[in-house]
mmCIF file of N, CA and C in Angstrom:
data_model
loop_
_atom_site.group_PDB
_atom_site.id
_atom_site.type_symbol
_atom_site.label_atom_id
_atom_site.label_comp_id
_atom_site.label_asym_id
_atom_site.label_seq_id
_atom_site.Cartn_x
_atom_site.Cartn_y
_atom_site.Cartn_z
ATOM 1 N N MET A 1 -116.850 143.076 122.189
ATOM 2 C CA MET A 1 -116.192 142.894 123.466
ATOM 3 C C MET A 1 -116.031 141.367 123.677
ATOM 4 N N THR A 2 -114.943 141.042 124.138
ATOM 5 C CA THR A 2 -114.679 139.587 124.377
ATOM 6 C C THR A 2 -114.896 139.278 125.830
ATOM 7 N N ALA A 3 -115.366 138.062 126.072
ATOM 8 C CA ALA A 3 -115.583 137.642 127.446
ATOM 9 C C ALA A 3 -114.272 137.345 128.132
ATOM 10 N N ARG A 4 -114.263 137.458 129.412
ATOM 11 C CA ARG A 4 -113.048 137.135 130.135
ATOM 12 C C ARG A 4 -113.340 136.195 131.315
ATOM 13 N N THR A 5 -112.481 135.311 131.540
ATOM 14 C CA THR A 5 -112.585 134.441 132.657
ATOM 15 C C THR A 5 -111.559 134.877 133.684
ATOM 16 N N VAL A 6 -111.960 134.998 134.920
ATOM 17 C CA VAL A 6 -111.017 135.458 135.920
ATOM 18 C C VAL A 6 -110.704 134.345 136.905
ATOM 19 N N PRO A 7 -109.437 133.991 136.977
ATOM 20 C CA PRO A 7 -109.050 132.969 137.964
ATOM 21 C C PRO A 7 -109.234 133.512 139.327
ATOM 22 N N HIS A 8 -109.038 132.698 140.305
ATOM 23 C CA HIS A 8 -109.294 133.060 141.686
ATOM 24 C C HIS A 8 -108.122 133.835 142.327
ATOM 25 N N THR A 9 -107.371 134.560 141.492
ATOM 26 C CA THR A 9 -106.338 135.407 142.014
ATOM 27 C C THR A 9 -106.790 136.837 141.756
ATOM 28 N N VAL A 10 -106.202 137.779 142.499
ATOM 29 C CA VAL A 10 -106.601 139.147 142.327
ATOM 30 C C VAL A 10 -105.574 139.943 141.532
ATOM 31 N N PHE A 11 -104.615 139.250 140.983
ATOM 32 C CA PHE A 11 -103.511 139.921 140.233
ATOM 33 C C PHE A 11 -103.938 140.147 138.762
ATOM 34 N N VAL A 12 -105.036 139.540 138.346
ATOM 35 C CA VAL A 12 -105.501 139.713 136.930
ATOM 36 C C VAL A 12 -106.516 140.837 136.944
ATOM 37 N N SER A 13 -106.242 141.776 136.062
ATOM 38 C CA SER A 13 -107.176 142.898 135.966
ATOM 39 C C SER A 13 -108.003 142.696 134.693
ATOM 40 N N GLY A 14 -109.179 143.304 134.673
ATOM 41 C CA GLY A 14 -110.034 143.259 133.484
ATOM 42 C C GLY A 14 -109.493 144.206 132.431
ATOM 43 N N PHE A 15 -110.266 144.399 131.426
ATOM 44 C CA PHE A 15 -109.878 145.257 130.315
ATOM 45 C C PHE A 15 -109.950 146.695 130.754
ATOM 46 N N GLY A 16 -108.760 147.211 131.185
ATOM 47 C CA GLY A 16 -108.702 148.584 131.627
ATOM 48 C C GLY A 16 -109.241 148.804 133.012
ATOM 49 N N ARG A 17 -109.695 147.787 133.680
ATOM 50 C CA ARG A 17 -110.247 147.957 135.008
ATOM 51 C C ARG A 17 -109.174 147.804 136.072
ATOM 52 N N ARG A 18 -109.305 148.384 137.194
ATOM 53 C CA ARG A 18 -108.314 148.355 138.224
ATOM 54 C C ARG A 18 -108.372 147.005 138.922
ATOM 55 N N PRO A 19 -107.212 146.416 139.278
ATOM 56 C CA PRO A 19 -107.228 145.166 140.016
ATOM 57 C C PRO A 19 -107.619 145.463 141.481
ATOM 58 N N PHE A 20 -107.994 144.402 142.195
ATOM 59 C CA PHE A 20 -108.298 144.557 143.572
ATOM 60 C C PHE A 20 -107.176 145.218 144.298
ATOM 61 N N PRO A 21 -107.469 146.186 145.170
ATOM 62 C CA PRO A 21 -106.370 147.000 145.748
ATOM 63 C C PRO A 21 -105.375 146.262 146.675
ATOM 64 N N PHE A 22 -105.721 145.111 147.180
ATOM 65 C CA PHE A 22 -104.853 144.424 148.103
ATOM 66 C C PHE A 22 -103.874 143.629 147.331
ATOM 67 N N ILE A 23 -102.587 143.739 147.673
ATOM 68 C CA ILE A 23 -101.535 143.036 146.965
ATOM 69 C C ILE A 23 -101.419 141.621 147.537
ATOM 70 N N ILE A 24 -101.420 141.500 148.816
ATOM 71 C CA ILE A 24 -101.285 140.176 149.472
ATOM 72 C C ILE A 24 -102.562 140.001 150.287
ATOM 73 N N LEU A 25 -103.265 138.891 149.970
ATOM 74 C CA LEU A 25 -104.497 138.601 150.669
ATOM 75 C C LEU A 25 -104.267 137.523 151.724
ATOM 76 N N ARG A 26 -104.648 137.798 152.922
ATOM 77 C CA ARG A 26 -104.534 136.781 153.978
ATOM 78 C C ARG A 26 -105.905 136.780 154.700
ATOM 79 N N GLY A 27 -106.301 135.572 154.995
ATOM 80 C CA GLY A 27 -107.539 135.439 155.741
ATOM 81 C C GLY A 27 -108.783 135.321 154.857
ATOM 82 N N TRP A 28 -109.792 134.780 155.394
ATOM 83 C CA TRP A 28 -111.045 134.541 154.585
ATOM 84 C C TRP A 28 -111.705 135.839 154.289
ATOM 85 N N HIS A 29 -111.646 136.888 155.162
ATOM 86 C CA HIS A 29 -112.382 138.050 154.961
ATOM 87 C C HIS A 29 -111.818 138.879 153.764
ATOM 88 N N LEU A 30 -110.504 138.841 153.583
ATOM 89 C CA LEU A 30 -109.981 139.511 152.423
ATOM 90 C C LEU A 30 -110.217 138.757 151.129
ATOM 91 N N ARG A 31 -110.222 137.457 151.190
ATOM 92 C CA ARG A 31 -110.587 136.641 149.983
ATOM 93 C C ARG A 31 -112.050 136.962 149.596
ATOM 94 N N LEU A 32 -112.873 137.119 150.641
ATOM 95 C CA LEU A 32 -114.306 137.448 150.364
ATOM 96 C C LEU A 32 -114.425 138.790 149.714
ATOM 97 N N LEU A 33 -113.685 139.756 150.163
ATOM 98 C CA LEU A 33 -113.717 141.098 149.547
ATOM 99 C C LEU A 33 -113.219 141.023 148.098
ATOM 100 N N ALA A 34 -112.230 140.195 147.800
ATOM 101 C CA ALA A 34 -111.736 140.036 146.436
ATOM 102 C C ALA A 34 -112.780 139.382 145.574
ATOM 103 N N ARG A 35 -113.498 138.427 146.106
ATOM 104 C CA ARG A 35 -114.565 137.796 145.307
ATOM 105 C C ARG A 35 -115.702 138.764 145.068
ATOM 106 N N TRP A 36 -116.053 139.579 146.026
ATOM 107 C CA TRP A 36 -117.100 140.586 145.796
ATOM 108 C C TRP A 36 -116.660 141.628 144.744
ATOM 109 N N TYR A 37 -115.410 142.050 144.805
ATOM 110 C CA TYR A 37 -114.922 143.043 143.833
ATOM 111 C C TYR A 37 -114.939 142.434 142.417
ATOM 112 N N ASP A 38 -114.501 141.182 142.337
ATOM 113 C CA ASP A 38 -114.491 140.475 140.997
ATOM 114 C C ASP A 38 -115.921 140.325 140.504
ATOM 115 N N ARG A 39 -116.838 140.002 141.364
ATOM 116 C CA ARG A 39 -118.266 139.857 140.960
ATOM 117 C C ARG A 39 -118.789 141.195 140.454
ATOM 118 N N HIS A 40 -118.405 142.279 141.106
ATOM 119 C CA HIS A 40 -118.842 143.580 140.660
ATOM 120 C C HIS A 40 -118.258 143.908 139.264
ATOM 121 N N LEU A 41 -117.028 143.604 139.053
ATOM 122 C CA LEU A 41 -116.425 143.823 137.677
ATOM 123 C C LEU A 41 -117.113 142.966 136.642
ATOM 124 N N GLN A 42 -117.422 141.714 136.969
ATOM 125 C CA GLN A 42 -118.066 140.842 135.989
ATOM 126 C C GLN A 42 -119.420 141.380 135.583
ATOM 127 N N ARG A 43 -120.188 141.931 136.548
ATOM 128 C CA ARG A 43 -121.499 142.491 136.261
ATOM 129 C C ARG A 43 -121.379 143.773 135.418
ATOM 130 N N LEU A 44 -120.349 144.575 135.644
ATOM 131 C CA LEU A 44 -120.092 145.725 134.788
ATOM 132 C C LEU A 44 -119.815 145.306 133.359
ATOM 133 N N ASP A 45 -119.013 144.221 133.186
ATOM 134 C CA ASP A 45 -118.709 143.706 131.844
ATOM 135 C C ASP A 45 -120.005 143.125 131.208
ATOM 136 N N LEU A 46 -120.782 142.432 131.938
ATOM 137 C CA LEU A 46 -122.036 141.874 131.416
ATOM 138 C C LEU A 46 -122.981 142.941 130.961
ATOM 139 N N ALA A 47 -123.043 144.043 131.646
ATOM 140 C CA ALA A 47 -123.939 145.123 131.273
ATOM 141 C C ALA A 47 -123.528 145.781 129.936
ATOM 142 N N GLU A 48 -122.271 145.614 129.535
ATOM 143 C CA GLU A 48 -121.749 146.241 128.318
ATOM 144 C C GLU A 48 -121.894 145.393 127.086
ATOM 145 N N ILE A 49 -122.312 144.132 127.251
ATOM 146 C CA ILE A 49 -122.417 143.196 126.077
ATOM 147 C C ILE A 49 -123.685 143.581 125.284
ATOM 148 N N ASP A 50 -123.558 143.620 123.948
ATOM 149 C CA ASP A 50 -124.698 143.998 123.098
ATOM 150 C C ASP A 50 -125.676 142.802 123.009
ATOM 151 N N GLU A 51 -126.872 143.147 122.522
ATOM 152 C CA GLU A 51 -127.962 142.145 122.491
ATOM 153 C C GLU A 51 -127.629 140.973 121.565
ATOM 154 N N HIS A 52 -126.912 141.194 120.481
ATOM 155 C CA HIS A 52 -126.565 140.093 119.556
ATOM 156 C C HIS A 52 -125.689 139.044 120.292
ATOM 157 N N LEU A 53 -124.680 139.520 121.030
ATOM 158 C CA LEU A 53 -123.804 138.631 121.741
ATOM 159 C C LEU A 53 -124.538 137.939 122.906
ATOM 160 N N LEU A 54 -125.493 138.639 123.465
ATOM 161 C CA LEU A 54 -126.288 138.014 124.600
ATOM 162 C C LEU A 54 -127.084 136.876 124.063
ATOM 163 N N SER A 55 -127.670 136.994 122.845
ATOM 164 C CA SER A 55 -128.412 135.874 122.300
ATOM 165 C C SER A 55 -127.550 134.701 121.974
ATOM 166 N N ASP A 56 -126.289 134.939 121.611
ATOM 167 C CA ASP A 56 -125.303 133.858 121.416
ATOM 168 C C ASP A 56 -125.063 133.100 122.725
ATOM 169 N N LEU A 57 -125.105 133.795 123.786
ATOM 170 C CA LEU A 57 -124.876 133.244 125.145
ATOM 171 C C LEU A 57 -126.150 132.609 125.700
ATOM 172 N N GLY A 58 -127.237 132.810 125.008
ATOM 173 C CA GLY A 58 -128.535 132.294 125.514
ATOM 174 C C GLY A 58 -129.149 133.150 126.641
ATOM 175 N N LEU A 59 -128.759 134.402 126.643
ATOM 176 C CA LEU A 59 -129.323 135.320 127.664
ATOM 177 C C LEU A 59 -130.185 136.386 127.009
ATOM 178 N N THR A 60 -131.141 136.844 127.757
ATOM 179 C CA THR A 60 -132.008 137.944 127.270
ATOM 180 C C THR A 60 -131.602 139.209 127.994
ATOM 181 N N PRO A 61 -131.960 140.336 127.468
ATOM 182 C CA PRO A 61 -131.706 141.608 128.180
ATOM 183 C C PRO A 61 -132.316 141.630 129.596
ATOM 184 N N GLU A 62 -133.464 140.983 129.742
ATOM 185 C CA GLU A 62 -134.059 140.874 131.078
ATOM 186 C C GLU A 62 -133.191 140.098 132.061
ATOM 187 N N ASP A 63 -132.593 139.024 131.540
ATOM 188 C CA ASP A 63 -131.641 138.233 132.401
ATOM 189 C C ASP A 63 -130.472 139.104 132.874
ATOM 190 N N VAL A 64 -129.936 139.911 131.917
ATOM 191 C CA VAL A 64 -128.818 140.818 132.254
ATOM 192 C C VAL A 64 -129.290 141.838 133.281
ATOM 193 N N ARG A 65 -130.424 142.432 133.070
ATOM 194 C CA ARG A 65 -130.916 143.484 134.009
ATOM 195 C C ARG A 65 -131.110 142.865 135.401
ATOM 196 N N ARG A 66 -131.630 141.690 135.452
ATOM 197 C CA ARG A 66 -131.819 140.990 136.760
ATOM 198 C C ARG A 66 -130.522 140.729 137.435
ATOM 199 N N GLU A 67 -129.542 140.243 136.645
ATOM 200 C CA GLU A 67 -128.234 139.919 137.245
ATOM 201 C C GLU A 67 -127.515 141.229 137.718
ATOM 202 N N CYS A 68 -127.587 142.272 136.905
ATOM 203 C CA CYS A 68 -126.848 143.486 137.228
ATOM 204 C C CYS A 68 -127.540 144.261 138.339
ATOM 205 N N ALA A 69 -128.774 143.990 138.589
ATOM 206 C CA ALA A 69 -129.500 144.656 139.696
ATOM 207 C C ALA A 69 -129.142 144.096 141.036
ATOM 208 N N LYS A 70 -128.468 142.938 141.100
ATOM 209 C CA LYS A 70 -128.076 142.363 142.327
ATOM 210 C C LYS A 70 -126.958 143.123 142.969
ATOM 211 N N SER A 71 -126.875 143.112 144.271
ATOM 212 C CA SER A 71 -125.763 143.742 144.996
ATOM 213 C C SER A 71 -124.537 142.847 144.880
ATOM 214 N N PHE A 72 -123.362 143.442 145.078
ATOM 215 C CA PHE A 72 -122.082 142.733 144.826
ATOM 216 C C PHE A 72 -121.958 141.486 145.694
ATOM 217 N N TRP A 73 -122.603 141.448 146.826
ATOM 218 C CA TRP A 73 -122.448 140.242 147.728
ATOM 219 C C TRP A 73 -123.421 139.151 147.393
ATOM 220 N N GLN A 74 -124.320 139.366 146.497
ATOM 221 C CA GLN A 74 -125.302 138.354 146.125
ATOM 222 C C GLN A 74 -124.754 137.512 144.964
ATOM 223 N N ALA A 75 -124.757 136.222 145.127
ATOM 224 C CA ALA A 75 -124.305 135.308 144.063
ATOM 225 C C ALA A 75 -125.425 135.122 142.984
#
């Protein structure tokens, strides 16, 4: 699995994942929803990385479990 970096737009979708459902974002509350949705997708991707690649990133499986256990609104 390759890592992905997501710019601050919602028009970029992950590998086979659905983009944020809003086409035009206006206001801080919709941008916040987009950020939460993107954070959720990033944690799903992180959970799929195998242990060998995690060690290359300097992460342990415990680090991944701790990060993935967070709610989508927690940074």
